[in-house]
């Protein structure tokens, strides 16, 4: 059951947070709802979930009106021509991986007179199949973000390789944590390093122990994806 799995996830988060010297409430759980129905999402919300993440714009649009009040996060790859459809529906966009995309988010946020919080997606492993910018590109991104008025960088996001072991993923997590700390120590306009979004169902305890304060957990809460709903 969703409620039972969710309780287990909360317990795991609390244990991992304690190992890293933090309390459970320092970790934001984003329940990833890809392919799952509005009914399933509402069950999770009633059980305490406050933030949900979707990979695809289309799924947000299909479910949005049927889901209870909650903070929505766009966590998957986002094409610039689809920003306009979700700009007034999501609280944060995690997957910003180009200056062109950043500029389109800025344009649409201005149009709707809102501030959009974003995370820069970093391909920390260098895996060719992963989206995200290279670590050496981060300074250019931050310099560009300083000039924006309606788009604010709130941190970094990464995805560890699925084929790697927990030990090697921990190295990736440690590496991006160091980058996160280095940026946090500097003063930028329009940038606040508040969120380090890393860790999914298979590795979120290790990510939290390495310093993540935002995890994206799907199958550990909802079970296997239901592709009949796609």
Coordinates of N, CA and C in Angstrom, one line a residue, residues 1 13 15 20 31 43-44 91 121-123 125 137 140 143 150-151 157 164 181 202 208:
X1 N 0.8 -1.2 0.0 CA 0.0 0.0 0.0 C 0.9 1.2 0.0
X13 N 14.5 8.0 5.4 CA 15.0 9.4 5.3 C 15.5 9.9 6.7
X15 N 16.5 8.1 9.2 CA 17.8 7.4 9.6 C 19.0 7.9 8.9
X20 N 23.8 11.9 8.8 CA 24.5 13.0 8.3 C 24.4 14.2 9.2
X31 N 7.7 13.2 -4.1 CA 7.1 11.9 -4.5 C 6.9 12.0 -6.0
X43 N -3.9 9.9 -2.7 CA -3.7 9.0 -1.5 C -2.4 9.4 -0.8
X44 N -1.4 9.6 -1.6 CA -0.1 10.0 -1.0 C -0.1 11.4 -0.4
X91 N 6.1 24.7 -8.9 CA 6.8 25.5 -7.9 C 8.3 25.6 -8.3
X121 N 20.8 21.5 -13.6 CA 21.0 20.1 -13.6 C 22.5 19.9 -14.1
X122 N 23.2 19.2 -13.3 CA 24.7 18.9 -13.5 C 24.9 17.4 -13.8
X123 N 25.5 17.1 -14.9 CA 25.9 15.8 -15.2 C 27.2 15.4 -14.6
X125 N 28.5 12.7 -13.5 CA 29.2 11.5 -13.8 C 29.8 11.5 -15.2
X137 N 31.0 24.1 -16.7 CA 30.1 25.0 -17.3 C 29.3 25.8 -16.3
X140 N 29.6 29.8 -16.0 CA 28.9 30.5 -17.1 C 27.4 30.6 -16.8
X143 N 26.7 33.1 -13.9 CA 26.9 34.5 -14.4 C 25.7 35.0 -15.2
X150 N 13.2 37.3 -13.1 CA 12.0 36.5 -12.7 C 12.3 35.0 -12.6
X151 N 13.6 34.7 -12.7 CA 14.1 33.3 -12.5 C 15.2 33.3 -11.5
X157 N 20.9 20.1 -9.2 CA 20.3 18.7 -9.3 C 21.2 17.8 -10.1
X164 N 25.9 2.0 -11.8 CA 26.9 2.1 -10.8 C 26.6 1.5 -9.5
X181 N 28.9 23.3 -2.1 CA 29.5 24.1 -1.0 C 30.3 25.2 -1.5
X202 N 16.4 4.1 -5.7 CA 17.5 3.2 -5.5 C 18.7 3.7 -4.7
X208 N 21.3 11.3 0.8 CA 21.1 12.1 2.0 C 22.4 12.1 2.9

